[in-house]
Every structure is written in structure tokens, then in C-alpha cells.
Short mmCIF file of C-alpha atoms (C1' of nucleotides) in Angstrom, two decimals:
data_model
loop_
_atom_site.label_atom_id
_atom_site.label_comp_id
_atom_site.label_asym_id
_atom_site.label_seq_id
_atom_site.Cartn_x
_atom_site.Cartn_y
_atom_site.Cartn_z
CA MET A 1 25.58 -11.16 -13.80
CA ALA A 2 23.64 -7.91 -13.75
CA GLU A 3 20.99 -7.40 -11.04
CA ILE A 4 17.57 -5.59 -10.85
CA HIS A 5 15.97 -5.19 -7.36
CA GLY A 6 18.53 -7.74 -6.35
CA ARG A 7 17.44 -10.48 -8.75
CA PRO A 8 19.70 -11.45 -11.58
CA TYR A 9 18.27 -11.07 -14.89
CA ALA A 10 18.98 -12.82 -18.05
CA MET A 11 20.01 -10.94 -21.50
CA THR A 12 17.94 -11.88 -24.34
CA GLY A 13 18.95 -10.79 -27.61
CA ARG A 14 17.03 -7.30 -26.86
CA GLY A 15 17.30 -6.79 -23.24
CA PRO A 16 16.52 -7.88 -19.78
CA VAL A 17 13.64 -9.79 -18.83
CA LEU A 18 12.04 -9.01 -15.49
CA THR A 19 9.54 -11.02 -13.32
CA PRO A 20 7.47 -10.00 -10.27
CA CYS A 21 9.71 -9.96 -7.37
CA ALA A 22 10.29 -9.15 -3.70
CA PRO A 23 10.01 -5.47 -4.13
CA HIS A 24 6.60 -5.67 -5.94
CA ASP A 25 5.50 -7.92 -2.93
CA VAL A 26 6.28 -5.41 -0.24
CA LEU A 27 5.06 -2.37 -2.42
CA ALA A 28 1.88 -4.05 -2.85
CA ARG A 29 1.65 -4.28 0.91
CA LEU A 30 2.46 -0.80 1.42
CA GLY A 31 0.18 0.33 -1.59
CA ASP A 32 -2.96 -1.20 0.01
CA LYS A 33 -5.36 1.42 1.24
CA TRP A 34 -4.67 1.32 4.98
CA THR A 35 -1.15 -0.07 5.57
CA ILE A 36 1.06 2.98 5.23
CA LEU A 37 -1.40 4.79 7.75
CA VAL A 38 -0.77 2.24 10.31
CA MET A 39 2.72 2.38 9.84
CA SER A 40 2.91 6.32 10.04
CA LEU A 41 0.63 6.18 13.13
CA LEU A 42 2.92 3.79 14.96
CA SER A 43 5.87 5.71 14.03
CA LEU A 44 4.55 8.85 15.64
CA ALA A 45 3.47 7.20 18.92
CA PRO A 46 5.64 7.07 22.06
CA GLY A 47 7.41 3.64 22.07
CA ASN A 48 6.07 3.15 18.47
CA GLN A 49 3.25 1.38 20.39
CA LEU A 50 -0.50 1.79 20.31
CA ARG A 51 -3.63 -0.07 21.21
CA PHE A 52 -6.31 -1.21 18.74
CA SER A 53 -8.73 1.46 19.59
CA ASP A 54 -6.41 4.02 19.51
CA LEU A 55 -5.28 3.03 15.78
CA ARG A 56 -8.93 2.74 15.11
CA ARG A 57 -9.61 6.43 16.44
CA GLY A 58 -6.43 7.63 14.73
CA ILE A 59 -7.16 6.52 11.08
CA ARG A 60 -10.13 8.35 9.65
CA GLY A 61 -12.72 6.07 8.16
CA ILE A 62 -11.19 2.60 8.84
CA SER A 63 -13.46 -0.01 9.76
CA GLN A 64 -12.73 -2.49 12.48
CA ARG A 65 -12.48 -5.45 9.94
CA MET A 66 -9.94 -3.80 7.78
CA LEU A 67 -7.76 -2.49 10.62
CA THR A 68 -7.68 -6.12 11.88
CA LEU A 69 -6.78 -7.52 8.58
CA THR A 70 -4.02 -5.00 8.03
CA LEU A 71 -2.69 -5.56 11.55
CA ARG A 72 -2.47 -9.26 10.80
CA ASN A 73 -0.75 -8.79 7.49
CA LEU A 74 2.04 -6.53 9.22
CA GLU A 75 2.33 -8.86 12.09
CA ARG A 76 2.70 -11.81 9.58
CA ASP A 77 5.58 -9.83 7.68
CA GLY A 78 7.16 -9.25 10.97
CA LEU A 79 6.79 -5.56 10.97
CA LEU A 80 4.68 -5.39 14.34
CA THR A 81 3.97 -7.42 17.17
CA ARG A 82 0.81 -8.02 18.87
CA HIS A 83 0.55 -8.37 22.78
CA TYR A 84 -2.73 -9.48 24.31
CA PHE A 85 -3.61 -8.58 27.73
CA PRO A 86 -6.61 -10.58 29.34
CA GLU A 87 -7.72 -7.71 31.32
CA VAL A 88 -11.50 -6.74 31.38
CA PRO A 89 -12.04 -5.32 29.04
CA PRO A 90 -9.46 -6.78 27.26
CA ARG A 91 -6.32 -4.69 25.89
CA VAL A 92 -4.25 -5.50 22.80
CA GLU A 93 -0.96 -3.46 22.07
CA TYR A 94 0.67 -3.15 18.81
CA ALA A 95 4.33 -2.36 18.53
CA LEU A 96 6.83 -1.81 15.68
CA THR A 97 9.28 -4.29 15.71
CA GLU A 98 12.86 -3.73 15.14
CA MET A 99 12.42 -4.42 11.21
CA GLY A 100 9.46 -2.19 11.34
CA ARG A 101 11.42 0.54 12.77
CA SER A 102 14.37 0.07 10.35
CA MET A 103 12.02 0.62 7.50
CA LEU A 104 10.78 3.93 8.49
CA PRO A 105 13.97 6.08 7.05
CA ALA A 106 13.55 4.50 3.74
CA LEU A 107 9.85 4.99 3.51
CA GLU A 108 10.44 8.52 4.61
CA GLY A 109 13.07 9.14 1.83
CA PHE A 110 10.38 7.91 -0.49
CA THR A 111 7.49 9.78 0.97
CA ALA A 112 9.68 12.86 0.72
CA TRP A 113 10.07 12.43 -3.07
CA ILE A 114 6.38 12.16 -3.24
CA ARG A 115 5.83 15.47 -1.22
CA SER A 116 8.19 17.57 -3.57
CA ASN A 117 6.75 15.96 -6.82
CA TRP A 118 3.32 15.50 -5.72
CA PRO A 119 2.22 19.19 -7.33
CA SER A 120 3.86 17.85 -10.62
CA ILE A 121 2.03 14.80 -10.77
CA GLU A 122 -1.42 16.41 -10.14
CA ALA A 123 -0.62 18.83 -12.82
CA ALA A 124 0.38 16.08 -15.37
CA ARG A 125 -2.79 14.40 -14.46
CA ALA A 126 -4.86 17.35 -14.73
CA ALA A 127 -3.17 18.26 -18.25
CA TYR A 128 -3.47 14.72 -19.40
CA ASP A 129 -6.99 14.40 -18.67
CA SER A 130 -7.89 17.75 -20.33
CA ARG A 131 -5.92 16.71 -23.45
CA GLY A 132 -8.77 14.08 -23.93
CA GLU A 133 -7.89 10.61 -25.30
CA PRO A 134 -4.23 9.65 -25.87
CA GLY A 135 -5.11 8.43 -29.49
CA ALA A 136 -3.18 5.50 -30.58
CA ASP A 137 -2.80 6.77 -34.18
CA GLY A 138 -2.20 10.39 -33.22
CA THR A 139 -5.90 11.59 -33.93
CA MET B 1 1.58 21.88 13.57
CA ALA B 2 3.00 18.58 13.43
CA GLU B 3 3.12 16.85 10.09
CA ILE B 4 2.75 13.29 8.80
CA HIS B 5 3.62 12.77 5.20
CA GLY B 6 3.60 16.39 4.63
CA ARG B 7 0.02 16.86 5.79
CA PRO B 8 -0.83 18.41 9.16
CA TYR B 9 -2.63 16.26 11.55
CA ALA B 10 -4.74 17.31 14.30
CA MET B 11 -4.11 15.98 17.91
CA THR B 12 -7.30 14.56 19.63
CA GLY B 13 -7.33 13.70 23.19
CA ARG B 14 -5.39 10.58 22.22
CA GLY B 15 -3.35 11.06 19.16
CA PRO B 16 -3.13 12.04 15.87
CA VAL B 17 -5.66 11.29 13.17
CA LEU B 18 -4.54 10.31 9.87
CA THR B 19 -6.43 10.18 6.41
CA PRO B 20 -5.56 8.59 3.10
CA CYS B 21 -3.09 11.03 1.28
CA ALA B 22 -0.82 11.43 -1.60
CA PRO B 23 1.84 8.88 -0.49
CA HIS B 24 -0.78 6.30 -0.37
CA ASP B 25 -1.82 7.48 -3.88
CA VAL B 26 1.70 6.79 -5.21
CA LEU B 27 2.44 3.55 -3.45
CA ALA B 28 -0.84 2.28 -4.51
CA ARG B 29 0.36 2.83 -8.22
CA LEU B 30 3.77 1.27 -7.52
CA GLY B 31 2.18 -1.52 -5.86
CA ASP B 32 0.16 -2.61 -8.73
CA LYS B 33 1.38 -5.71 -10.37
CA TRP B 34 3.29 -4.22 -13.21
CA THR B 35 4.35 -0.58 -12.80
CA ILE B 36 7.50 -1.13 -10.94
CA LEU B 37 8.73 -3.67 -13.62
CA VAL B 38 8.20 -0.95 -16.29
CA MET B 39 10.03 1.47 -14.27
CA SER B 40 12.80 -0.80 -13.41
CA LEU B 41 13.07 -1.62 -17.16
CA LEU B 42 13.08 1.77 -18.37
CA SER B 43 15.86 2.73 -15.78
CA LEU B 44 18.04 -0.12 -17.29
CA ALA B 45 17.58 1.04 -21.03
CA PRO B 46 20.12 3.21 -22.73
CA GLY B 47 18.31 6.64 -22.67
CA ASN B 48 15.79 5.37 -20.47
CA GLN B 49 13.76 4.69 -23.46
CA LEU B 50 12.11 1.49 -24.95
CA ARG B 51 9.66 0.48 -27.35
CA PHE B 52 6.19 -1.07 -26.52
CA SER B 53 7.50 -4.43 -27.69
CA ASP B 54 10.72 -4.38 -26.01
CA LEU B 55 8.61 -3.83 -22.76
CA ARG B 56 6.44 -6.52 -23.40
CA ARG B 57 9.18 -8.96 -24.09
CA GLY B 58 11.19 -7.45 -21.13
CA ILE B 59 8.27 -8.22 -18.77
CA ARG B 60 7.60 -12.05 -18.22
CA GLY B 61 3.91 -12.87 -18.25
CA ILE B 62 2.55 -9.27 -18.89
CA SER B 63 -0.55 -9.07 -21.41
CA GLN B 64 -0.72 -6.54 -24.04
CA ARG B 65 -3.75 -4.98 -22.55
CA MET B 66 -2.01 -4.77 -18.92
CA LEU B 67 1.15 -2.93 -20.54
CA THR B 68 -0.87 -0.81 -22.21
CA LEU B 69 -2.93 0.42 -19.06
CA THR B 70 0.19 0.51 -16.96
CA LEU B 71 2.07 2.85 -19.56
CA ARG B 72 -1.34 4.87 -19.79
CA ASN B 73 -1.32 5.43 -16.10
CA LEU B 74 2.53 6.37 -15.72
CA GLU B 75 2.27 8.65 -18.63
CA ARG B 76 -0.66 10.35 -17.10
CA ASP B 77 1.17 10.99 -13.85
CA GLY B 78 4.11 12.41 -16.03
CA LEU B 79 6.41 9.82 -15.38
CA LEU B 80 7.07 8.87 -18.72
CA THR B 81 6.35 10.21 -22.30
CA ARG B 82 5.07 8.34 -25.27
CA HIS B 83 6.16 9.35 -28.71
CA TYR B 84 4.18 7.97 -31.50
CA PHE B 85 6.10 7.37 -34.94
CA PRO B 86 3.47 6.89 -37.72
CA GLU B 87 5.76 4.53 -39.77
CA VAL B 88 4.73 1.16 -40.99
CA PRO B 89 4.81 -1.00 -39.06
CA PRO B 90 4.00 1.56 -36.42
CA ARG B 91 6.69 2.41 -33.86
CA VAL B 92 6.04 3.92 -30.31
CA GLU B 93 8.86 4.96 -27.92
CA TYR B 94 8.23 5.34 -24.14
CA ALA B 95 10.84 7.25 -22.20
CA LEU B 96 11.25 8.40 -18.56
CA THR B 97 10.85 11.77 -17.97
CA GLU B 98 12.93 14.03 -15.89
CA MET B 99 10.41 13.47 -13.02
CA GLY B 100 10.56 9.77 -13.68
CA ARG B 101 14.34 9.70 -13.64
CA SER B 102 14.20 11.61 -10.44
CA MET B 103 12.17 8.96 -8.50
CA LEU B 104 14.71 6.24 -9.24
CA PRO B 105 17.21 6.93 -6.28
CA ALA B 106 14.26 7.18 -3.93
CA LEU B 107 12.78 3.92 -5.16
CA GLU B 108 16.51 2.43 -5.14
CA GLY B 109 16.59 3.20 -1.55
CA PHE B 110 13.61 1.72 -0.63
CA THR B 111 14.15 -1.60 -2.64
CA ALA B 112 17.64 -1.64 -1.17
CA TRP B 113 15.79 -1.92 2.50
CA ILE B 114 13.68 -4.56 0.84
CA ARG B 115 16.67 -6.52 -0.19
CA SER B 116 18.23 -6.70 3.03
CA ASN B 117 15.14 -7.55 4.77
CA TRP B 118 13.48 -9.89 2.54
CA PRO B 119 14.70 -12.90 4.23
CA SER B 120 13.66 -11.76 7.55
CA ILE B 121 9.97 -11.01 6.04
CA GLU B 122 10.00 -14.51 4.43
CA ALA B 123 11.17 -16.03 7.68
CA ALA B 124 8.47 -14.09 9.75
CA ARG B 125 5.72 -15.30 7.31
CA ALA B 126 6.89 -18.86 7.69
CA ALA B 127 6.73 -18.56 11.28
CA TYR B 128 3.42 -16.91 11.43
CA ASP B 129 2.00 -19.44 9.24
CA SER B 130 3.18 -22.40 10.82
CA ARG B 131 2.09 -21.09 14.41
CA GLY B 132 -1.32 -21.63 12.51
CA GLU B 133 -2.53 -18.30 13.64
CA PRO B 134 -5.63 -16.99 12.06
CA GLY B 135 -5.15 -16.22 8.45
CA ALA B 136 -4.69 -12.49 7.50
CA ASP B 137 -7.17 -13.10 4.82
CA GLY B 138 -10.14 -13.91 7.19
CA THR B 139 -10.21 -17.52 6.40
"C1'" DC C 1 -32.67 -7.80 37.90
"C1'" DG C 2 -32.11 -5.99 33.02
"C1'" DT C 3 -29.66 -3.23 30.03
"C1'" DC C 4 -25.83 -0.55 28.61
"C1'" DA C 5 -21.27 0.39 27.03
"C1'" DA C 6 -16.34 -0.49 26.00
"C1'" DT C 7 -13.03 -3.82 24.80
"C1'" DG C 8 -11.32 -6.54 20.29
"C1'" DG C 9 -12.74 -9.08 17.44
"C1'" DT C 10 -15.25 -12.62 13.66
"C1'" DT C 11 -18.83 -13.97 10.15
"C1'" DA C 12 -21.73 -13.36 6.32
"C1'" DC C 13 -22.62 -10.71 2.50
"C1'" DT C 14 -22.15 -7.29 -1.16
"C1'" DA C 15 -19.72 -3.86 -4.26
"C1'" DA C 16 -15.41 -2.84 -6.74
"C1'" DT C 17 -11.36 -3.55 -8.79
"C1'" DG C 18 -7.56 -6.03 -11.03
"C1'" DG C 19 -6.31 -9.15 -14.38
"C1'" DA C 20 -6.52 -12.85 -18.08
"C1'" DT C 21 -8.27 -14.38 -22.41
"C1'" DA C 22 -9.99 -13.93 -26.76
"C1'" DC C 23 -10.79 -11.39 -30.63
"C1'" DC C 24 -10.76 -6.95 -33.62
"C1'" DT C 25 -8.44 -2.78 -36.20
"C1'" DA C 26 -4.86 -1.00 -39.95
"C1'" DC C 27 -1.08 -1.16 -42.97
"C1'" DG C 28 2.82 -2.64 -45.63
"C1'" DA C 29 6.18 -6.46 -46.43
"C1'" DT C 30 7.15 -11.03 -47.66
"C1'" DA D 1 -2.44 -15.07 -46.87
"C1'" DT D 2 0.03 -14.41 -43.33
"C1'" DC D 3 3.21 -11.74 -40.43
"C1'" DG D 4 4.30 -7.99 -37.11
"C1'" DT D 5 3.31 -3.59 -35.17
"C1'" DA D 6 0.48 -1.07 -31.21
"C1'" DG D 7 -2.94 -1.01 -29.89
"C1'" DG D 8 -8.95 -1.35 -28.62
"C1'" DT D 9 -13.11 -3.83 -27.08
"C1'" DA D 10 -15.70 -7.40 -24.83
"C1'" DT D 11 -16.41 -10.94 -21.43
"C1'" DC D 12 -15.43 -13.62 -17.92
"C1'" DC D 13 -13.10 -14.52 -13.02
"C1'" DA D 14 -10.69 -13.97 -8.67
"C1'" DT D 15 -9.37 -10.96 -5.40
"C1'" DT D 16 -10.29 -7.28 -2.40
"C1'" DA D 17 -12.56 -3.46 -0.13
"C1'" DG D 18 -16.33 -2.25 2.63
"C1'" DT D 19 -20.67 -3.03 5.24
"C1'" DA D 20 -23.51 -4.63 8.88
"C1'" DA D 21 -24.38 -7.75 12.26
"C1'" DC D 22 -22.88 -10.60 15.83
"C1'" DC D 23 -20.00 -12.49 19.91
"C1'" DA D 24 -17.84 -12.75 25.00
"C1'" DT D 25 -16.79 -10.50 29.00
"C1'" DT D 26 -17.51 -7.40 32.96
"C1'" DG D 27 -18.56 -3.10 35.67
"C1'" DA D 28 -21.91 0.55 35.99
"C1'" DC D 29 -26.46 2.19 36.03
"C1'" DG D 30 -31.35 2.15 37.19
#
DNA sequence: CGTCAATGGTTACTAATGGATACCTACGAT
DNA sequence: ATCGTAGGTATCCATTAGTAACCATTGACG
């Protein structure tokens, strides 16, 4: 049977039928406001490893809470690890896992497409907005 | 100056500082609940072209309104075109643009990574949840 | 002694967004 | 009268993003 994004699809009389699947789940995480910035910053860091406050300083505008939530989600997905050092003051190191590092080339491939097409997207948006309403009836 | 995702970053005493950028914008669109399914369905269709009701039938669970909004956003970004035929009953064809088609390989590269790593992600989530660690949603 | 800063969080609360549901148009064919 | 097409509008609910305040620890400062 044919597959789409790794899932089989059933042919109806008219075509395939898709349902939300793994790619959506992962893209939804990357598409949230901060995740890609955390991944990017870690990918730049020596040893793919940073402290909480380095991440906080390195991402303009992120709040403590949002950074905590983003890191928790990434840790839950196995893309990074959290190491707590009970020193004074306490220190926490976040590091990309092997899986996290393995995602970087695919992510870079995608962001490369975005970089080359971003001007076209912005132009399309400007043109669309200046045209006014789409008009379901052509008016 | 070094770049991340096509944007220059300034070194502070401690490292780069990132701000939300184009990749986030595009990934946020792909990460919404339906967009990737619309793109996938169009990529499967002959001529990368489908009618509104084919898309509606082809995506399990999407409402009319959500499909309309998703298509509008993709049209605004220049990833697909909308052709209205004032027949009775009316007919509307949605087709991927050249830019829309050019995105498919990069998207496929990314979803390929997701396919190979999805079992690991699910395992990591299950392990994380069973450890009884603090919930990522703040609860 | 009292207070401050730095660390990495948590809790409570509010604002913004996303999505679902229901109902509306207009037209011709049956 | 009703269906099928391609939507629009109005309303409600759930999720999410974000803000502000708080906590615990300890050394430094005065």
C-alpha cells in the first residue's frame, strides 16, 4: 500500500485520506515560538551544551517560565538531557542527545529552503494583502 | 559575522543571542494542525492539484472552516494558487505553485528523519512520563 | 545582624490564539 | 423541497503564551 509520511493511506473512490500523524506532532513542537531557537543555540555551543542562564541570555525575550517549559518538552522527547549539579548556587547543564544532534542536518536542510525562499514568501504575502480580499465569488 | 538560520548573531561575553526569525515563522505554519496534511495531499495528487471537496474528503476530521483558513494562509504565502470557476455548482481548484513544489524535497528530508526517529521519541516520552517527572505542561 | 544578588526554578493569573459547532448565502439540477 | 458546491459568520470552549510574583540556598557586603 502507498504511504504518506510513513503511514499507509487507504484509497477511496477519490483519493488518499490523511489523518494527523507523527510529522505533525514533531513540526508542531518545532513550530512553537521558542523550540527552534533553543535547538539552534545548543547546536552552536561547544559540546552542544549550555547552562540554563546561558540559554536565557542567548534567546532574546524568552521568559524563565517559557524556557523551562521548552526545555522540559525537549527533554521529554529525548532531544536533550538535563544535568543538575547541587552546588551553590545550583547549576544545570542542558546538552543535545545523539538523537538531538542527528536532527540538525535535516533541520538545516529545511531552514536552507526557507532562507532561499523567504523573500518570495514575503513578496507573496505583500501582494496578497495588497490585493484585498480573495473573494469567493471573484468580486 | 557568524550566522544562524541566515541571520547574523552578535557575540556577547557568553555566546550568541538569537531572536525569532523566518524559520520559526514557516515552521509555525507547517506546525499548525492541518497545513502539512494539505501540502501532503496536494503532493500526491496528479498535477499537484485538487478541488476543495477532494481536500475536505481527503483529510479526516478537518472542518470546512479550518480547510478554508488553511488554504487561505498557504495561498497568501505563495505556496498554492486558487482558481475559481464560476460554474454551477461552483468549482475551485487548488494547485501547488513552483515554490510549493520546491518545498517538498526539504519537507520530505525532514519527515524522513522523523520517521526513523519516531519510535525513539515515543520511547523517550513514555520513559519520561513513567519516571513521574514534572509535567511539561506545568501541571 | 540584615539585606542583597545569583542560581533555577514554581505558582497563580490573564491575554491571545486555535479549533469546533452551528447556521447562513446563492444557484441549478433532480 | 432538497441536495451539492464553496464558502462566510457567529459563538463558544480549550489550549497556549506570557507576566508577575514567589521560593530556597548561600556568600558577599555593610
